[in-house]
Amino acid sequence: DQQVKQNSPSLSVQEGRISILNCDYTNSMFDYFLWYKKYPAEGPTFLISISSIKDKNEDGRFTVFLNKSAKHLSLHIVPSQPGDSAVYFCAASASYSGAGSYQLTFGKGTKLSVIP
Amino acid sequence: IAGITQAPTSQILAAGRRMTLRCTQDMRHNAMYWYRQDLGLGLRLIHYSNTAGTTGKGEVPDGYSVSRANTDDFPLTLASAVPSQTSVYFCASSTSEDQPQHFGDGTRLSIL
């Protein structure tokens, strides 16, 4: 059973507009969420994170929103730029104690294309 | 430049052969991880190590082994490669278990 779901495999957005990437999770123990960006032939790059004590975290053009009751988070990119074209992965972890804590569970990714 | 180095970048291997993927980081991160990325499946954790001398199993550990003799190195070994282990393998590290992980550029492995 997939615990972190990114239901949109791809998204196309015009340059300058807002990109919204969505992620849903099923495990109520998850309390730390991250977004990674990945270019072809490179490793994923950490973008932004949010803990469950917050509902919003902002870093420049990137904002992550967390809705715990809906088990949903989203990444907003404003304004979108052609260099943002990449695959975006949502990841989650649970900070319970014990062996294996803080292991990341990844979604399958959403390919964002920003059209000039 | 500080970061994570993975070697080789790509490899074609005959089934049944033994293969070790290398991962070295120079950031003095305590925690290290190995993932595989398959088309349509995202990244799945194979093994991890929270600190030198300790290792643990992730979501898909079967057919793989790891060791963590020191802080910097975290090799992944396929004792007897099978075609289903064809994948892109990523090594990652973090300062501690609860910090964002930083990834290497991956090893593309094809088992024939």
PDB file of C-alpha atoms in Angstrom:
ATOM      1  CA  ASP A   1       0.000   0.000   0.000  1.00  0.00           C
ATOM      2  CA  GLN A   2       1.479   3.301  -1.069  1.00  0.00           C
ATOM      3  CA  GLN A   3       1.771   5.590   1.942  1.00  0.00           C
ATOM      4  CA  VAL A   4       2.774   8.719   0.012  1.00  0.00           C
ATOM      5  CA  LYS A   5       0.891   9.448  -3.178  1.00  0.00           C
ATOM      6  CA  GLN A   6       1.505  11.938  -5.925  1.00  0.00           C
ATOM      7  CA  ASN A   7      -1.463  11.371  -8.167  1.00  0.00           C
ATOM      8  CA  SER A   8      -0.378  13.648 -10.997  1.00  0.00           C
ATOM      9  CA  PRO A   9       2.520  12.132 -12.946  1.00  0.00           C
ATOM     10  CA  SER A  10       2.980  15.356 -14.899  1.00  0.00           C
ATOM     11  CA  LEU A  11       2.074  19.040 -14.880  1.00  0.00           C
ATOM     12  CA  SER A  12       2.592  21.792 -17.461  1.00  0.00           C
ATOM     13  CA  VAL A  13       2.561  25.460 -16.475  1.00  0.00           C
ATOM     14  CA  GLN A  14       3.233  28.680 -18.326  1.00  0.00           C
ATOM     15  CA  GLU A  15       6.290  30.654 -17.266  1.00  0.00           C
ATOM     16  CA  GLY A  16       5.393  33.289 -14.649  1.00  0.00           C
ATOM     17  CA  ARG A  17       2.294  31.439 -13.453  1.00  0.00           C
ATOM     18  CA  ILE A  18       1.881  29.427 -10.292  1.00  0.00           C
ATOM     19  CA  SER A  19       2.776  25.735 -10.163  1.00  0.00           C
ATOM     20  CA  ILE A  20       0.927  23.647  -7.579  1.00  0.00           C
ATOM     21  CA  LEU A  21       2.161  20.131  -6.889  1.00  0.00           C
ATOM     22  CA  ASN A  22       0.091  17.925  -4.635  1.00  0.00           C
ATOM     23  CA  CYS A  23       0.880  15.056  -2.299  1.00  0.00           C
ATOM     24  CA  ASP A  24      -1.352  12.876  -0.116  1.00  0.00           C
ATOM     25  CA  TYR A  25      -0.326  10.515   2.651  1.00  0.00           C
ATOM     26  CA  THR A  26      -2.074   7.768   4.545  1.00  0.00           C
ATOM     27  CA  ASN A  27       0.171   7.155   7.557  1.00  0.00           C
ATOM     28  CA  SER A  28      -1.029   9.341  10.437  1.00  0.00           C
ATOM     29  CA  MET A  29       2.334   8.860  12.165  1.00  0.00           C
ATOM     30  CA  PHE A  30       4.101  10.977   9.510  1.00  0.00           C
ATOM     31  CA  ASP A  31       5.068  14.312  11.009  1.00  0.00           C
ATOM     32  CA  TYR A  32       7.878  15.613   8.829  1.00  0.00           C
ATOM     33  CA  PHE A  33       7.503  16.274   5.128  1.00  0.00           C
ATOM     34  CA  LEU A  34       9.983  17.244   2.445  1.00  0.00           C
ATOM     35  CA  TRP A  35      10.023  18.147  -1.217  1.00  0.00           C
ATOM     36  CA  TYR A  36      12.909  17.194  -3.480  1.00  0.00           C
ATOM     37  CA  LYS A  37      13.615  18.302  -7.031  1.00  0.00           C
ATOM     38  CA  LYS A  38      15.365  16.028  -9.504  1.00  0.00           C
ATOM     39  CA  TYR A  39      16.919  16.826 -12.863  1.00  0.00           C
ATOM     40  CA  PRO A  40      17.754  14.011 -15.321  1.00  0.00           C
ATOM     41  CA  ALA A  41      21.020  12.180 -14.574  1.00  0.00           C
ATOM     42  CA  GLU A  42      21.354  13.937 -11.211  1.00  0.00           C
ATOM     43  CA  GLY A  43      20.440  13.014  -7.670  1.00  0.00           C
ATOM     44  CA  PRO A  44      17.415  14.533  -5.913  1.00  0.00           C
ATOM     45  CA  THR A  45      18.050  17.951  -4.378  1.00  0.00           C
ATOM     46  CA  PHE A  46      16.369  19.002  -1.134  1.00  0.00           C
ATOM     47  CA  LEU A  47      14.003  21.901  -1.719  1.00  0.00           C
ATOM     48  CA  ILE A  48      11.887  22.634   1.338  1.00  0.00           C
ATOM     49  CA  SER A  49      10.451  20.883   4.367  1.00  0.00           C
ATOM     50  CA  ILE A  50       7.690  21.282   6.928  1.00  0.00           C
ATOM     51  CA  SER A  51       7.008  19.708  10.273  1.00  0.00           C
ATOM     52  CA  SER A  52       3.526  18.851  11.468  1.00  0.00           C
ATOM     53  CA  ILE A  53       3.515  21.666  14.026  1.00  0.00           C
ATOM     54  CA  LYS A  54       3.262  24.130  11.146  1.00  0.00           C
ATOM     55  CA  ASP A  55       0.801  24.496   8.309  1.00  0.00           C
ATOM     56  CA  LYS A  56       2.977  26.625   6.051  1.00  0.00           C
ATOM     57  CA  ASN A  57       6.648  27.104   5.294  1.00  0.00           C
ATOM     58  CA  GLU A  58       8.053  29.562   2.813  1.00  0.00           C
ATOM     59  CA  ASP A  59      11.433  29.868   1.127  1.00  0.00           C
ATOM     60  CA  GLY A  60      11.641  32.408  -1.656  1.00  0.00           C
ATOM     61  CA  ARG A  61       9.447  31.322  -4.545  1.00  0.00           C
ATOM     62  CA  PHE A  62       8.625  28.014  -2.847  1.00  0.00           C
ATOM     63  CA  THR A  63       5.880  27.517  -0.265  1.00  0.00           C
ATOM     64  CA  VAL A  64       4.743  24.247   1.224  1.00  0.00           C
ATOM     65  CA  PHE A  65       1.291  23.948   2.788  1.00  0.00           C
ATOM     66  CA  LEU A  66       0.280  21.142   5.131  1.00  0.00           C
ATOM     67  CA  ASN A  67      -3.299  20.137   5.900  1.00  0.00           C
ATOM     68  CA  LYS A  68      -3.020  17.479   8.596  1.00  0.00           C
ATOM     69  CA  SER A  69      -6.716  16.732   8.826  1.00  0.00           C
ATOM     70  CA  ALA A  70      -6.841  15.979   5.110  1.00  0.00           C
ATOM     71  CA  LYS A  71      -3.394  14.320   5.142  1.00  0.00           C
ATOM     72  CA  HIS A  72      -2.467  16.522   2.228  1.00  0.00           C
ATOM     73  CA  LEU A  73       0.432  18.786   1.394  1.00  0.00           C
ATOM     74  CA  SER A  74       1.163  20.953  -1.585  1.00  0.00           C
ATOM     75  CA  LEU A  75       4.141  22.786  -3.028  1.00  0.00           C
ATOM     76  CA  HIS A  76       3.517  26.172  -4.625  1.00  0.00           C
ATOM     77  CA  ILE A  77       6.084  27.725  -6.944  1.00  0.00           C
ATOM     78  CA  VAL A  78       5.487  31.377  -7.759  1.00  0.00           C
ATOM     79  CA  PRO A  79       6.446  32.605 -10.278  1.00  0.00           C
ATOM     80  CA  SER A  80       7.355  29.463 -12.206  1.00  0.00           C
ATOM     81  CA  GLN A  81      10.531  29.593 -14.272  1.00  0.00           C
ATOM     82  CA  PRO A  82      11.764  27.303 -17.073  1.00  0.00           C
ATOM     83  CA  GLY A  83      14.616  26.189 -14.778  1.00  0.00           C
ATOM     84  CA  ASP A  84      12.004  24.751 -12.428  1.00  0.00           C
ATOM     85  CA  SER A  85      11.252  22.040 -14.989  1.00  0.00           C
ATOM     86  CA  ALA A  86      12.147  18.825 -13.188  1.00  0.00           C
ATOM     87  CA  VAL A  87      10.616  15.873 -11.356  1.00  0.00           C
ATOM     88  CA  TYR A  88       9.405  16.785  -7.874  1.00  0.00           C
ATOM     89  CA  PHE A  89       9.236  14.156  -5.157  1.00  0.00           C
ATOM     90  CA  CYS A  90       7.250  14.429  -1.967  1.00  0.00           C
ATOM     91  CA  ALA A  91       8.676  12.522   1.024  1.00  0.00           C
ATOM     92  CA  ALA A  92       7.507  11.886   4.576  1.00  0.00           C
ATOM     93  CA  SER A  93       8.885  10.471   7.800  1.00  0.00           C
ATOM     94  CA  ALA A  94       7.693   9.649  11.291  1.00  0.00           C
ATOM     95  CA  SER A  95       9.750  10.840  14.260  1.00  0.00           C
ATOM     96  CA  TYR A  96       8.873   7.977  16.541  1.00  0.00           C
ATOM     97  CA  SER A  97      11.797   6.544  18.462  1.00  0.00           C
ATOM     98  CA  GLY A  98      13.374   3.238  17.644  1.00  0.00           C
ATOM     99  CA  ALA A  99      15.431   1.621  14.963  1.00  0.00           C
ATOM    100  CA  GLY A 100      14.637   2.930  11.534  1.00  0.00           C
ATOM    101  CA  SER A 101      13.035   6.141  12.711  1.00  0.00           C
ATOM    102  CA  TYR A 102      13.115   9.080  10.344  1.00  0.00           C
ATOM    103  CA  GLN A 103      13.196   6.833   7.302  1.00  0.00           C
ATOM    104  CA  LEU A 104      11.856   8.701   4.321  1.00  0.00           C
ATOM    105  CA  THR A 105       8.960   7.343   2.293  1.00  0.00           C
ATOM    106  CA  PHE A 106       8.830   8.868  -1.176  1.00  0.00           C
ATOM    107  CA  GLY A 107       6.018   9.457  -3.598  1.00  0.00           C
ATOM    108  CA  LYS A 108       6.423   8.460  -7.239  1.00  0.00           C
ATOM    109  CA  GLY A 109       7.102  12.015  -8.377  1.00  0.00           C
ATOM    110  CA  THR A 110       5.470  14.648 -10.570  1.00  0.00           C
ATOM    111  CA  LYS A 111       7.200  15.877 -13.694  1.00  0.00           C
ATOM    112  CA  LEU A 112       6.817  19.652 -13.942  1.00  0.00           C
ATOM    113  CA  SER A 113       7.291  21.367 -17.288  1.00  0.00           C
ATOM    114  CA  VAL A 114       7.412  25.154 -17.287  1.00  0.00           C
ATOM    115  CA  ILE A 115       6.727  26.473 -20.766  1.00  0.00           C
ATOM    116  CA  PRO A 116       8.508  29.703 -21.755  1.00  0.00           C
TER     117      PRO A 116
ATOM    118  CA  ILE B   1      33.653  20.562  -3.438  1.00  0.00           C
ATOM    119  CA  ALA B   2      31.979  18.884  -0.486  1.00  0.00           C
ATOM    120  CA  GLY B   3      29.352  16.322  -1.234  1.00  0.00           C
ATOM    121  CA  ILE B   4      28.605  12.698  -1.986  1.00  0.00           C
ATOM    122  CA  THR B   5      30.526  10.721  -4.572  1.00  0.00           C
ATOM    123  CA  GLN B   6      29.123   7.539  -6.057  1.00  0.00           C
ATOM    124  CA  ALA B   7      31.054   5.105  -8.222  1.00  0.00           C
ATOM    125  CA  PRO B   8      30.725   3.798 -10.809  1.00  0.00           C
ATOM    126  CA  THR B   9      28.313   6.145 -12.602  1.00  0.00           C
ATOM    127  CA  SER B  10      27.030   3.232 -14.635  1.00  0.00           C
ATOM    128  CA  GLN B  11      27.692  -0.467 -14.978  1.00  0.00           C
ATOM    129  CA  ILE B  12      26.477  -3.418 -17.024  1.00  0.00           C
ATOM    130  CA  LEU B  13      26.768  -6.665 -15.123  1.00  0.00           C
ATOM    131  CA  ALA B  14      26.116 -10.304 -15.878  1.00  0.00           C
ATOM    132  CA  ALA B  15      23.577 -12.045 -13.660  1.00  0.00           C
ATOM    133  CA  GLY B  16      25.178 -13.996 -10.848  1.00  0.00           C
ATOM    134  CA  ARG B  17      28.159 -11.672 -10.515  1.00  0.00           C
ATOM    135  CA  ARG B  18      29.055  -9.828  -7.344  1.00  0.00           C
ATOM    136  CA  MET B  19      29.050  -6.034  -7.428  1.00  0.00           C
ATOM    137  CA  THR B  20      29.859  -3.322  -4.924  1.00  0.00           C
ATOM    138  CA  LEU B  21      28.582   0.206  -5.398  1.00  0.00           C
ATOM    139  CA  ARG B  22      30.707   2.779  -3.644  1.00  0.00           C
ATOM    140  CA  CYS B  23      29.535   5.842  -1.772  1.00  0.00           C
ATOM    141  CA  THR B  24      31.756   8.383  -0.049  1.00  0.00           C
ATOM    142  CA  GLN B  25      30.810  11.633   1.625  1.00  0.00           C
ATOM    143  CA  ASP B  26      33.092  14.333   2.955  1.00  0.00           C
ATOM    144  CA  MET B  27      30.536  16.276   4.977  1.00  0.00           C
ATOM    145  CA  ARG B  28      31.056  14.209   8.158  1.00  0.00           C
ATOM    146  CA  HIS B  29      27.382  13.294   8.125  1.00  0.00           C
ATOM    147  CA  ASN B  30      26.414  10.638  10.645  1.00  0.00           C
ATOM    148  CA  ALA B  31      23.540   9.078   8.727  1.00  0.00           C
ATOM    149  CA  MET B  32      23.787   7.446   5.297  1.00  0.00           C
ATOM    150  CA  TYR B  33      21.253   5.700   3.076  1.00  0.00           C
ATOM    151  CA  TRP B  34      20.915   3.646  -0.072  1.00  0.00           C
ATOM    152  CA  TYR B  35      17.867   3.945  -2.338  1.00  0.00           C
ATOM    153  CA  ARG B  36      16.859   2.441  -5.637  1.00  0.00           C
ATOM    154  CA  GLN B  37      14.749   4.309  -8.136  1.00  0.00           C
ATOM    155  CA  ASP B  38      12.653   2.363 -10.598  1.00  0.00           C
ATOM    156  CA  LEU B  39      10.376   3.781 -13.253  1.00  0.00           C
ATOM    157  CA  GLY B  40       6.971   4.530 -11.786  1.00  0.00           C
ATOM    158  CA  LEU B  41       7.980   3.559  -8.261  1.00  0.00           C
ATOM    159  CA  GLY B  42       9.821   6.573  -6.887  1.00  0.00           C
ATOM    160  CA  LEU B  43      12.718   6.013  -4.491  1.00  0.00           C
ATOM    161  CA  ARG B  44      12.704   3.054  -2.141  1.00  0.00           C
ATOM    162  CA  LEU B  45      15.046   2.659   0.827  1.00  0.00           C
ATOM    163  CA  ILE B  46      17.313  -0.396   0.708  1.00  0.00           C
ATOM    164  CA  HIS B  47      19.522   0.001   3.778  1.00  0.00           C
ATOM    165  CA  TYR B  48      20.527   2.799   6.087  1.00  0.00           C
ATOM    166  CA  SER B  49      23.102   3.601   8.743  1.00  0.00           C
ATOM    167  CA  ASN B  50      22.423   6.126  11.494  1.00  0.00           C
ATOM    168  CA  THR B  51      26.055   6.206  12.583  1.00  0.00           C
ATOM    169  CA  ALA B  52      29.342   4.452  11.863  1.00  0.00           C
ATOM    170  CA  GLY B  53      29.241   0.837  12.999  1.00  0.00           C
ATOM    171  CA  THR B  54      25.468   0.448  12.736  1.00  0.00           C
ATOM    172  CA  THR B  55      23.205  -0.486   9.826  1.00  0.00           C
ATOM    173  CA  GLY B  56      19.530  -1.228   9.345  1.00  0.00           C
ATOM    174  CA  LYS B  57      17.166  -2.611   6.754  1.00  0.00           C
ATOM    175  CA  GLY B  58      14.894  -0.432   4.721  1.00  0.00           C
ATOM    176  CA  GLU B  59      11.869  -1.248   2.590  1.00  0.00           C
ATOM    177  CA  VAL B  60      13.618  -3.469   0.009  1.00  0.00           C
ATOM    178  CA  PRO B  61      16.772  -5.010   1.594  1.00  0.00           C
ATOM    179  CA  ASP B  62      16.705  -8.498   0.071  1.00  0.00           C
ATOM    180  CA  GLY B  63      19.686  -9.287  -2.144  1.00  0.00           C
ATOM    181  CA  TYR B  64      21.723  -6.363  -0.792  1.00  0.00           C
ATOM    182  CA  SER B  65      24.184  -5.890   2.049  1.00  0.00           C
ATOM    183  CA  VAL B  66      25.932  -2.841   3.460  1.00  0.00           C
ATOM    184  CA  SER B  67      28.715  -2.012   5.873  1.00  0.00           C
ATOM    185  CA  ARG B  68      29.673   1.180   7.685  1.00  0.00           C
ATOM    186  CA  ALA B  69      33.242   0.833   8.888  1.00  0.00           C
ATOM    187  CA  ASN B  70      33.750   4.592   9.132  1.00  0.00           C
ATOM    188  CA  THR B  71      31.803   7.841   8.846  1.00  0.00           C
ATOM    189  CA  ASP B  72      32.643   8.582   5.220  1.00  0.00           C
ATOM    190  CA  ASP B  73      32.021   5.321   3.362  1.00  0.00           C
ATOM    191  CA  PHE B  74      28.873   3.282   2.898  1.00  0.00           C
ATOM    192  CA  PRO B  75      29.293   0.591   0.209  1.00  0.00           C
ATOM    193  CA  LEU B  76      26.338  -1.415  -1.110  1.00  0.00           C
ATOM    194  CA  THR B  77      27.006  -4.987  -2.224  1.00  0.00           C
ATOM    195  CA  LEU B  78      24.972  -7.249  -4.484  1.00  0.00           C
ATOM    196  CA  ALA B  79      26.279 -10.719  -3.655  1.00  0.00           C
ATOM    197  CA  SER B  80      24.766 -12.390  -6.717  1.00  0.00           C
ATOM    198  CA  ALA B  81      23.106  -9.925  -9.079  1.00  0.00           C
ATOM    199  CA  VAL B  82      19.708 -10.698 -10.642  1.00  0.00           C
ATOM    200  CA  PRO B  83      17.952  -8.857 -13.498  1.00  0.00           C
ATOM    201  CA  SER B  84      15.324  -7.416 -11.111  1.00  0.00           C
ATOM    202  CA  GLN B  85      18.117  -5.419  -9.489  1.00  0.00           C
ATOM    203  CA  THR B  86      18.456  -3.364 -12.658  1.00  0.00           C
ATOM    204  CA  SER B  87      17.841   0.143 -11.369  1.00  0.00           C
ATOM    205  CA  VAL B  88      19.338   3.510 -10.579  1.00  0.00           C
ATOM    206  CA  TYR B  89      20.923   3.505  -7.129  1.00  0.00           C
ATOM    207  CA  PHE B  90      21.234   6.639  -5.040  1.00  0.00           C
ATOM    208  CA  CYS B  91      23.313   7.124  -1.937  1.00  0.00           C
ATOM    209  CA  ALA B  92      22.331   9.874   0.512  1.00  0.00           C
ATOM    210  CA  SER B  93      23.571  11.302   3.773  1.00  0.00           C
ATOM    211  CA  SER B  94      22.353  13.633   6.492  1.00  0.00           C
ATOM    212  CA  THR B  95      23.826  15.225   9.596  1.00  0.00           C
ATOM    213  CA  SER B  96      21.433  13.220  11.708  1.00  0.00           C
ATOM    214  CA  GLU B  97      18.369  11.073  11.268  1.00  0.00           C
ATOM    215  CA  ASP B  98      15.976  14.021  11.434  1.00  0.00           C
ATOM    216  CA  GLN B  99      17.708  16.316   8.953  1.00  0.00           C
ATOM    217  CA  PRO B 100      17.169  16.557   5.160  1.00  0.00           C
ATOM    218  CA  GLN B 101      19.095  14.015   3.175  1.00  0.00           C
ATOM    219  CA  HIS B 102      21.574  15.035   0.496  1.00  0.00           C
ATOM    220  CA  PHE B 103      21.919  12.742  -2.499  1.00  0.00           C
ATOM    221  CA  GLY B 104      24.688  11.647  -4.816  1.00  0.00           C
ATOM    222  CA  ASP B 105      24.178  11.589  -8.587  1.00  0.00           C
ATOM    223  CA  GLY B 106      23.434   7.890  -8.709  1.00  0.00           C
ATOM    224  CA  THR B 107      24.733   4.674 -10.262  1.00  0.00           C
ATOM    225  CA  ARG B 108      22.850   3.245 -13.211  1.00  0.00           C
ATOM    226  CA  LEU B 109      23.104  -0.538 -12.966  1.00  0.00           C
ATOM    227  CA  SER B 110      21.944  -2.977 -15.630  1.00  0.00           C
ATOM    228  CA  ILE B 111      21.909  -6.701 -14.894  1.00  0.00           C
ATOM    229  CA  LEU B 112      21.774  -8.929 -17.961  1.00  0.00           C
TER     230      LEU B 112
END
